[in-house]
Each structure stands twice: as C-alpha cells, then as structure tokens.
Coordinates of C-alpha atoms in Angstrom, one line a residue:
M1047 CA -30.9 -15.3 46.1
N1048 CA -30.8 -17.7 43.2
D1049 CA -28.5 -17.6 40.2
R1050 CA -31.1 -16.0 38.0
S1051 CA -31.6 -13.2 40.5
V1052 CA -27.9 -12.6 40.7
R1053 CA -27.6 -12.4 36.9
S1054 CA -30.6 -10.0 36.7
T1055 CA -29.1 -7.7 39.4
T1056 CA -25.7 -7.8 37.7
K1057 CA -27.2 -7.0 34.3
S1058 CA -29.3 -4.1 35.7
A1059 CA -26.2 -2.6 37.3
Q1060 CA -24.3 -2.6 34.0
S1061 CA -24.6 -0.1 31.2
P1062 CA -25.1 -1.6 27.7
S1063 CA -21.5 -0.6 26.8
E1064 CA -20.1 -2.2 30.0
G1065 CA -22.0 -5.4 29.3
A1066 CA -20.8 -5.5 25.7
C1067 CA -17.2 -5.0 26.8
R1068 CA -17.5 -7.8 29.4
V1069 CA -18.8 -10.1 26.6
T1070 CA -15.8 -9.0 24.5
V1071 CA -13.3 -9.8 27.2
A1072 CA -14.9 -13.2 27.8
L1073 CA -14.6 -14.1 24.1
L1074 CA -11.0 -12.9 24.1
H1075 CA -10.3 -15.2 27.0
Q1076 CA -11.9 -18.2 25.3
D1077 CA -9.7 -17.6 22.2
R1078 CA -6.5 -16.6 24.1
A1079 CA -4.5 -19.5 22.7
I1080 CA -4.9 -18.3 19.1
L1081 CA -4.7 -14.6 19.6
P1082 CA -0.9 -14.4 19.0
L1083 CA -1.4 -16.2 15.7
L1084 CA -4.3 -13.9 14.6
F1085 CA -2.2 -10.9 15.5
A1086 CA 0.7 -12.1 13.5
V1087 CA -1.4 -12.7 10.5
L1088 CA -2.9 -9.2 10.7
A1089 CA 0.6 -7.6 11.1
I1090 CA 2.0 -9.2 7.9
P1091 CA 1.2 -6.3 5.5
A1092 CA 2.3 -3.5 7.9
V1093 CA 5.6 -5.3 8.6
L1094 CA 6.2 -5.9 4.9
E1095 CA 5.7 -2.2 4.3
A1096 CA 8.3 -1.4 7.0
F1097 CA 10.8 -3.8 5.4
L1098 CA 10.0 -2.8 1.9
P1099 CA 9.8 1.1 2.0
K1100 CA 10.4 1.6 -1.7
L1101 CA 7.3 0.1 -3.4
S1102 CA 5.8 1.0 -6.7
E1103 CA 2.2 2.3 -6.8
G1104 CA 0.9 -1.0 -8.0
A1105 CA 2.8 -3.0 -5.3
Y1106 CA 1.5 -0.5 -2.7
L1107 CA -2.1 -0.9 -3.8
A1108 CA -1.7 -4.7 -3.8
L1109 CA -0.3 -4.6 -0.3
I1110 CA -3.3 -2.5 0.8
A1111 CA -5.7 -5.0 -0.7
L1112 CA -3.8 -7.9 1.0
D1113 CA -4.2 -6.0 4.3
R1114 CA -7.9 -5.8 3.9
L1115 CA -8.2 -9.5 2.8
L1116 CA -6.4 -10.7 5.9
Q1117 CA -8.6 -8.5 8.0
V1118 CA -11.7 -10.2 6.6
V1119 CA -10.2 -13.6 6.9
V1120 CA -9.4 -13.2 10.6
M1121 CA -12.8 -11.6 11.3
F1122 CA -14.6 -14.4 9.5
A1123 CA -12.5 -17.1 11.2
V1124 CA -13.2 -15.6 14.7
I1125 CA -16.9 -15.2 14.1
R1126 CA -17.3 -18.8 12.8
R1127 CA -15.4 -20.1 15.8
V1128 CA -17.9 -18.3 18.0
R1129 CA -20.8 -19.6 16.0
R1130 CA -19.6 -23.2 16.6
R1131 CA -19.8 -22.5 20.4
L1132 CA -23.3 -21.0 20.0
E1133 CA -24.9 -23.7 17.8
Q1134 CA -27.6 -26.0 19.0
P1135 CA -26.3 -29.5 19.4
H1136 CA -28.9 -30.9 17.0
G1137 CA -30.2 -27.7 15.4
K1138 CA -29.9 -26.2 12.0
R1139 CA -26.4 -26.0 10.7
A1140 CA -24.8 -23.1 8.9
G1141 CA -24.9 -23.1 5.1
S1142 CA -21.9 -23.2 2.7
L1143 CA -18.7 -21.9 4.4
L1144 CA -17.3 -20.7 1.1
K1145 CA -20.5 -18.8 0.2
A1146 CA -20.6 -17.2 3.6
F1147 CA -17.0 -16.1 3.3
L1148 CA -17.4 -14.7 -0.2
R1149 CA -20.5 -12.7 0.9
T1150 CA -18.5 -11.4 3.9
C1151 CA -15.6 -10.5 1.6
L1152 CA -17.8 -8.7 -0.9
F1153 CA -19.6 -6.7 1.7
G1154 CA -16.4 -5.9 3.6
F1155 CA -14.5 -4.9 0.5
A1156 CA -17.4 -2.7 -0.6
L1157 CA -17.6 -0.7 2.6
W1158 CA -13.8 -0.6 2.9
G1159 CA -13.5 0.7 -0.7
M1160 CA -15.9 3.5 0.0
C1161 CA -13.5 4.8 2.7
T1162 CA -10.2 3.8 1.3
L1163 CA -10.4 4.8 -2.4
P1164 CA -10.9 8.5 -1.6
L1165 CA -7.9 8.4 0.7
I1166 CA -5.8 6.7 -2.0
I1167 CA -6.9 9.4 -4.6
A1168 CA -5.9 12.1 -2.1
M1169 CA -2.5 10.6 -1.4
L1170 CA -1.6 9.9 -5.0
S1171 CA -2.8 13.3 -6.3
P1172 CA -2.7 15.8 -3.4
Q1173 CA -2.8 18.8 -5.8
S1174 CA -5.5 17.4 -8.0
S1175 CA -8.9 18.9 -8.6
L1176 CA -10.3 15.5 -7.4
M1177 CA -9.5 16.4 -3.8
V1178 CA -12.9 17.9 -3.0
P1179 CA -14.9 15.0 -4.5
A1180 CA -12.6 12.6 -2.7
I1181 CA -13.3 14.2 0.7
F1182 CA -17.0 14.2 0.0
L1183 CA -16.9 10.5 -1.0
L1184 CA -14.9 9.8 2.2
V1185 CA -17.5 11.4 4.4
I1186 CA -20.2 9.3 2.6
G1187 CA -18.1 6.2 3.0
I1188 CA -17.7 6.7 6.7
V1189 CA -21.4 7.3 7.2
W1190 CA -22.4 4.2 5.3
S1191 CA -19.7 2.1 7.0
L1192 CA -21.1 3.0 10.4
R1193 CA -24.6 2.3 9.2
Y1194 CA -23.7 -1.2 8.1
Y1195 CA -20.9 -1.7 10.6
F1196 CA -22.3 -5.0 11.9
Y1197 CA -22.5 -6.6 8.5
S1198 CA -20.2 -9.5 9.5
L1199 CA -22.6 -10.9 12.0
P1200 CA -25.5 -11.6 9.6
S1201 CA -23.2 -12.8 6.8
A1202 CA -20.7 -14.9 8.8
L1203 CA -22.6 -15.7 12.0
L1204 CA -26.1 -16.2 10.7
G1205 CA -25.3 -17.1 7.1
A1206 CA -27.7 -14.5 5.6
S1207 CA -27.6 -13.5 1.9
L1208 CA -26.1 -10.2 0.8
K1209 CA -29.5 -8.5 0.8
G1210 CA -30.4 -10.1 4.1
S1211 CA -27.1 -9.1 5.7
A1212 CA -27.6 -5.5 4.6
A1213 CA -31.1 -5.3 6.0
Q1214 CA -30.2 -7.0 9.3
A1215 CA -27.0 -4.9 9.8
Y1216 CA -29.0 -1.7 9.2
C1217 CA -31.6 -2.9 11.8
M1218 CA -28.9 -3.6 14.3
S1219 CA -27.4 -0.1 13.9
K1220 CA -30.9 1.4 14.3
K1221 CA -31.4 -0.5 17.6
A1222 CA -28.2 1.1 19.0
P1223 CA -27.0 4.0 16.9
R1224 CA -23.9 4.5 19.0
A1225 CA -22.9 0.9 19.2
A1226 CA -20.6 1.0 16.2
L1227 CA -18.7 4.0 17.6
G1228 CA -18.5 2.3 20.9
S1229 CA -17.2 -0.8 19.3
I1230 CA -14.4 1.1 17.5
A1231 CA -13.4 3.5 20.2
G1232 CA -11.5 1.1 22.6
P1233 CA -9.5 -0.8 19.9
L1234 CA -8.6 2.5 18.2
A1235 CA -7.3 4.1 21.4
I1236 CA -5.3 1.0 22.4
M1237 CA -3.8 0.8 18.9
L1238 CA -2.7 4.4 18.9
L1239 CA -1.1 4.0 22.4
L1240 CA 0.8 0.9 21.3
V1241 CA 2.0 2.7 18.1
A1242 CA 3.1 5.8 20.1
L1243 CA 4.9 3.6 22.7
C1244 CA 6.8 1.7 20.0
S1245 CA 8.0 5.0 18.6
V1246 CA 9.5 6.2 21.9
P1247 CA 13.0 4.6 21.4
Y1248 CA 13.5 6.2 18.0
P1249 CA 10.9 8.8 17.1
D1250 CA 12.3 9.5 13.7
G1251 CA 11.9 5.8 12.6
R1252 CA 15.6 5.1 12.1
S1253 CA 15.3 1.6 13.7
L1254 CA 13.9 -1.1 11.4
L1255 CA 12.9 -3.3 14.4
W1256 CA 11.0 -0.6 16.2
S1257 CA 9.4 0.7 13.0
A1258 CA 8.2 -2.8 12.2
L1259 CA 6.8 -3.2 15.7
S1260 CA 5.1 0.1 15.4
S1261 CA 3.5 -0.8 12.1
G1262 CA 2.6 -4.2 13.3
C1263 CA 0.6 -2.8 16.2
E1264 CA -2.0 -1.6 13.7
G1265 CA -3.2 -5.2 13.6
A1266 CA -4.2 -4.8 17.3
F1267 CA -7.0 -2.6 16.2
W1268 CA -8.5 -5.0 13.7
L1269 CA -8.2 -7.9 16.2
L1270 CA -9.8 -6.1 19.1
A1271 CA -12.4 -4.6 16.8
T1272 CA -13.5 -8.1 15.6
Y1273 CA -14.2 -9.1 19.2
T1274 CA -15.8 -5.8 20.2
T1275 CA -18.1 -6.2 17.1
L1276 CA -19.2 -9.5 18.6
G1277 CA -19.5 -8.1 22.1
F1278 CA -21.7 -5.2 21.0
G1279 CA -23.5 -7.1 18.2
L1280 CA -24.5 -10.4 19.7
G1281 CA -27.2 -8.8 21.8
L1282 CA -28.5 -6.7 18.8
V1283 CA -29.3 -9.7 16.5
D1284 CA -33.0 -10.1 16.0
E1285 CA -34.4 -13.0 18.0
H1286 CA -36.1 -14.5 15.0
D1287 CA -33.0 -14.3 12.9
W1288 CA -31.0 -15.9 15.7
R1289 CA -33.3 -18.9 16.0
E1290 CA -33.5 -19.3 12.2
A1291 CA -29.7 -19.6 12.1
G1292 CA -29.9 -22.5 14.5
L1293 CA -28.1 -20.8 17.4
D1294 CA -28.6 -21.5 21.1
P1295 CA -32.2 -20.6 22.1
Y1296 CA -31.0 -19.5 25.5
R1297 CA -29.2 -16.5 24.2
T1298 CA -29.9 -14.2 27.1
E1299 CA -28.5 -16.7 29.6
R1300 CA -25.4 -17.4 27.5
L1301 CA -24.7 -13.6 27.2
D1302 CA -25.3 -13.2 30.9
T1303 CA -22.8 -15.9 31.6
L1304 CA -20.2 -14.2 29.3
R1305 CA -20.8 -10.9 31.1
V1306 CA -20.0 -12.5 34.5
Q1307 CA -16.9 -14.2 33.0
G1308 CA -15.6 -11.0 31.3
G1309 CA -15.1 -8.7 34.2
G1310 CA -11.7 -7.2 35.1
F1311 CA -9.3 -4.5 34.0
L1312 CA -9.4 -5.2 30.3
S1313 CA -13.2 -4.8 30.1
K1314 CA -12.8 -1.3 31.6
M1315 CA -10.0 -0.4 29.2
I1316 CA -12.0 -1.0 26.1
M1317 CA -15.1 0.9 27.2
P1318 CA -15.8 4.1 25.3
R1319 CA -15.2 6.5 28.3
A1320 CA -11.8 4.8 29.0
A1321 CA -10.9 5.1 25.3
L1322 CA -11.0 8.9 25.6
Q1323 CA -8.5 8.7 28.5
I1324 CA -6.2 6.3 26.6
F1325 CA -6.5 8.5 23.5
F1326 CA -5.4 11.5 25.5
V1327 CA -2.4 9.6 26.8
S1328 CA -1.5 8.6 23.3
V1329 CA -1.6 12.2 22.1
L1330 CA 0.7 13.2 24.9
V1331 CA 3.2 10.4 24.0
F1332 CA 2.9 11.3 20.3
L1333 CA 3.6 15.0 21.0
A1334 CA 6.6 14.1 23.2
N1335 CA 7.9 11.9 20.4
L1336 CA 7.4 14.7 17.9
A1337 CA 9.2 17.2 20.0
R1338 CA 12.2 14.8 20.4
D1339 CA 12.2 14.1 16.7
F1340 CA 12.5 17.8 15.9
Q1341 CA 15.1 18.6 18.5
E1342 CA 17.4 15.6 18.1
P1343 CA 20.2 15.6 15.5
P1344 CA 19.9 12.9 12.8
A1345 CA 21.5 9.5 13.1
A1346 CA 23.5 10.3 10.0
R1347 CA 26.8 12.1 10.2
V1348 CA 26.6 15.4 8.3
A1349 CA 29.7 17.0 6.9
V1350 CA 29.7 20.3 4.9
K1351 CA 32.0 19.8 1.9
S1352 CA 31.5 23.2 0.2
V1353 CA 29.4 26.4 0.2
A1354 CA 29.0 29.0 -2.5
V1355 CA 26.6 31.9 -3.3
D1356 CA 25.2 32.4 -6.8
G1357 CA 23.1 35.6 -6.7
E1358 CA 20.3 35.0 -4.2
V1359 CA 21.0 31.3 -4.0
L1360 CA 23.1 29.7 -1.3
K1361 CA 24.6 26.4 -2.5
V1362 CA 25.7 23.8 0.0
T1363 CA 27.3 20.4 -0.7
L1364 CA 27.0 17.8 2.0
E1365 CA 28.3 14.3 2.7
V1366 CA 25.9 12.2 4.8
S1367 CA 26.8 8.8 6.1
D1368 CA 24.9 6.4 8.4
P1369 CA 26.4 2.9 8.4
E1370 CA 24.3 1.8 11.4
F1371 CA 20.8 2.7 10.3
R1372 CA 21.5 3.2 6.5
L1373 CA 19.8 6.6 6.3
R1374 CA 16.5 5.2 7.5
G1375 CA 14.4 8.0 8.9
F1376 CA 16.7 10.7 7.4
V1377 CA 14.7 13.6 5.8
P1378 CA 16.9 15.5 3.3
V1379 CA 14.3 18.3 3.0
A1380 CA 14.5 19.2 6.7
F1381 CA 17.7 21.4 6.3
S1382 CA 17.9 25.1 6.8
V1383 CA 20.6 27.7 7.5
A1384 CA 20.7 29.9 10.6
T1385 CA 23.0 31.2 13.3
Q1386 CA 24.0 28.8 16.1
T1387 CA 21.3 30.4 18.3
G1388 CA 18.6 29.9 15.6
S1389 CA 18.3 33.3 14.0
P1390 CA 17.3 32.4 10.4
I1391 CA 19.5 33.1 7.5
S1392 CA 17.6 30.9 5.0
K1393 CA 14.7 28.7 5.7
E1394 CA 13.6 28.3 2.0
L1395 CA 15.1 25.2 0.6
L1396 CA 14.9 25.3 -3.2
S1397 CA 16.2 21.9 -4.0
V1398 CA 18.0 18.9 -2.5
S1399 CA 19.4 16.2 -4.8
R1400 CA 22.2 13.7 -5.3
D1401 CA 22.7 15.2 -8.8
P1402 CA 24.4 18.6 -8.8
S1403 CA 22.6 19.6 -12.0
A1404 CA 19.1 18.5 -10.9
Q1405 CA 16.6 21.0 -9.5
K1406 CA 14.3 18.7 -7.4
M1407 CA 13.4 17.8 -3.9
E1408 CA 14.3 14.3 -2.8
A1409 CA 12.2 13.8 0.3
A1410 CA 13.8 10.5 1.1
L1411 CA 17.0 8.7 0.2
P1412 CA 17.5 5.0 -0.7
L1413 CA 18.8 2.9 2.1
N1414 CA 22.6 3.0 1.9
A1415 CA 25.4 2.3 4.3
E1416 CA 27.9 4.2 2.1
P1417 CA 28.4 8.0 2.2
V1418 CA 26.1 10.0 0.0
I1419 CA 26.8 13.4 -1.5
L1420 CA 23.8 15.9 -1.4
Y1421 CA 23.5 19.2 -3.2
L1422 CA 21.3 21.7 -1.5
Q1423 CA 20.2 25.1 -2.7
F1424 CA 18.7 27.8 -0.4
R1425 CA 17.1 31.1 -1.2
T1426 CA 18.5 34.0 0.9
A1427 CA 17.8 37.7 0.9
K1428 CA 21.3 38.5 2.2
T1429 CA 24.0 39.7 -0.3
P1430 CA 27.1 37.7 -0.9
E1431 CA 29.2 40.3 0.9
V1432 CA 27.0 40.0 4.0
L1433 CA 27.2 36.2 3.9
Q1434 CA 31.0 36.4 3.5
G1435 CA 31.2 38.4 6.7
L1436 CA 29.2 36.1 8.8
D1437 CA 31.2 33.9 11.2
N1438 CA 28.3 32.3 12.9
M1439 CA 26.5 30.4 10.2
W1440 CA 25.2 26.8 10.9
L1441 CA 23.4 24.2 8.9
W1442 CA 20.3 23.1 10.9
Y1443 CA 18.4 19.8 10.6
K1444 CA 14.8 20.4 11.8
F1445 CA 15.4 22.3 15.0
A1446 CA 18.9 21.1 15.8
P1447 CA 22.2 22.7 14.6
V1448 CA 24.3 19.9 13.0
A1449 CA 27.3 21.5 11.3
A1450 CA 29.1 24.9 11.4
I1451 CA 29.9 26.5 8.1
L1452 CA 33.5 27.6 8.4
P1453 CA 36.0 29.1 5.9
T1454 CA 37.5 27.6 2.7
A1455 CA 35.7 26.3 -0.3
P1456 CA 36.3 26.5 -4.1
P1457 CA 33.6 28.2 -6.2
E1458 CA 31.0 25.8 -7.7
S1459 CA 30.4 27.9 -10.8
P1460 CA 31.9 30.9 -12.6
H1461 CA 29.3 33.1 -11.1
A1462 CA 29.5 31.6 -7.6
Q1463 CA 31.5 33.2 -4.8
A1464 CA 33.3 31.0 -2.4
M1465 CA 31.8 30.6 1.1
P1466 CA 32.9 28.9 4.3
T1467 CA 32.9 25.1 4.7
A1468 CA 33.8 22.7 7.4

C-alpha cells in the first residue's frame, strides 16, 4: 500500500474533530520552543490583576483592554508564523503586515466588545435597569462571535480586507456550524482544570503566588484556542481564497501530513468529547475547593474585643491580624453568630466597618500586616436578657466557628447592654 493510500485510509478513519485536533497538536509541536514565551505574554494582565487587587475603574478597564490586545498580538503572531511555513517558495506574498494586523485588531476588538461590554455594565451596575438590555446584548454578542469565529484566518493568514474577512469567516462557519464550539471546548476545559488545580493549596486565595498562578492559567485558553482555530479552520478555507493568498497548492497533502504527525494523548485531550470529561473533573475539583473554603477558618487571627446589645442590634468589636498573608482572601462580610454546634443566633449582618460610626459593608480589606479593628453589627430577634443568659455563643466565619463570646465587656453606648467577650 503506497503513502497516498495510507493517508486516505487514516483520513477516512478519523472524524473531522479528531483530524482538526491532530493538526492542532502538530502545530503546537512545531512551535514548542516559543510556547512558554507566548504563555507568559498572555498571562501578564491576569498576574498584574493578582498583584494589584485595588484598581480604579479606569485602571481596571485599561487592564481588560491590554488583555485583549495581547491576545490579538499572540494570535496574529502565531498565524503569520504558520503562514510562512505554508507559503509557496516563489508564489504571491502577503500584503502589508501592519494593515493585516490592524484589520485583525479591529475585527477582534469589535467581536470582543460585543461580549465584554455587556458584562462590564453588569458588573459595574448590578442593580441597574440596564441589566436586562446587557444580558440581551451579551446573547447577541455570543451568537455573532461564533458566527465570525474564524475571522483571524482570512485577515491574518490570507490578508483579506475587512469586508472579505467577514464574508470568508461567515462561509467557514456555515461549512461546519459546530467547528467554532469544537475549537473552544478543549481549551476552555483545560483552562478551567488548571485554574481549579492551582486553587487547591489555598482555596480562599490567601496566597499571592498561587493566586497569580491561577490567574495566569487563563492565558492557557487563549494560547490553545489560537492553535485549535488553526486546526479546525485550515481545512475550511475556500480553495480559491487559499490559492489567491499564495499558499501551498498541495493543501490536502500538507494537512494529511500534520494529521499523521499530531497523534497522541494531547490530541485526544482537546477533542470536544474529552472536553466534557475534563470539565466534569474541573467542576468536582472546584466544588471540593469551595467546600474547603467554607469549612476552614480564615488565615487571620480573630479576637473578640467587646460585645454589646443595643435594642435588636448585636454589636461586636473584633481585632483581626494576619502578618503572613496580610488579610489576602479574608472576607469581612462572612461573619455570623451561632452556638458552637451551629444553631443560628444571628445570620443577618447589618454592617462591618473599620469605622465605629459608619454603617456600611466592607467586602474586602486593604492588604495589611498590622492588626485591624472591625466593628460588626448583627440583627437578632432575641432579647438582651436572653442573650445575656447564653453561655454558648460563638462568632462564625463562613461555616467555621472561630471565637467564643465569653463574659466581660464595657457598654459601647448609653443604650447598649454589656455582653460577653473573649
């Protein structure tokens, strides 16, 4: 049996998804020397966000835009690198590199904006009347992004105009309607698994190192998705457009060779059916991390300084200190009051603040190695007399008891009655 027969038999035995994943793995192997550098570039915004948790809204939006720009830069660089390997030795060359990059950027930012802007609106104004239109726009953005998912190949690989890129990307999606989802599934599942595994040592995010690694793993999705886009899309490009771009006329043979080279475990991992299995494992790891996060005490040391009752309000003054992790991952709004066995006394936290006169909810504290005084107020239906008689009252953090409330504390106000303290 000759080589052509072997390739034909191999091709017929493969599903389209399997063949595309084999091409993806072959391309990854060819670029293995630069993959660490590409991953590091993609991880920059996520790592910066981990190291700079307190960003203004403007800085946060700028970081999001930088993230998208680096994604487009890496995607464009990888596709142009593949183009150089596919060009005819003396055929037509690609047009202006800058124009091709700007077209890819414009197209990429437009589709990204259709999905991202509604999410930003939802995050910045969760109680706004704009929520419903934002969700509607998000659905439209996702549909259009999938419809023009392969835009980067006409613009970066073939050098097509914006209008031509849109038309060719739409035709590619019509040829294989599920190709875009197949291209996304594997990278997304692998990224979720990596993020979940990096959260195992410290599920509450108290460790800067592990938080940065977990955030940086998001770059794995964009890197793998760039190569799966090539793996699924190279076979969908129209033959006339392929030849007009000056690429190798023996495209079928080149792709068959890549399919043969790209076998192995990784090609099976990025297939859509394997992605479901990886996603299921990721969910299990995530749920295990979540359970540990809720059941473990905080890294910070919590000491009850005083407790008092003012009508239906239970006032608790705490001192929290965390010299090792500097209160990273500490959630002040996660406190409640119950018995040691968990029978609720007060789950309704009215306020938590570093200012005793402020009525507000501080969801997070600035990073600080020094002790911090917190003033908490809980609503309780029990009378002061009943609370005074309780000898089994504990302060809980999430689902873990952290400090017993024991006798002696001065009143905090003329109307407050002294309660136990540690």
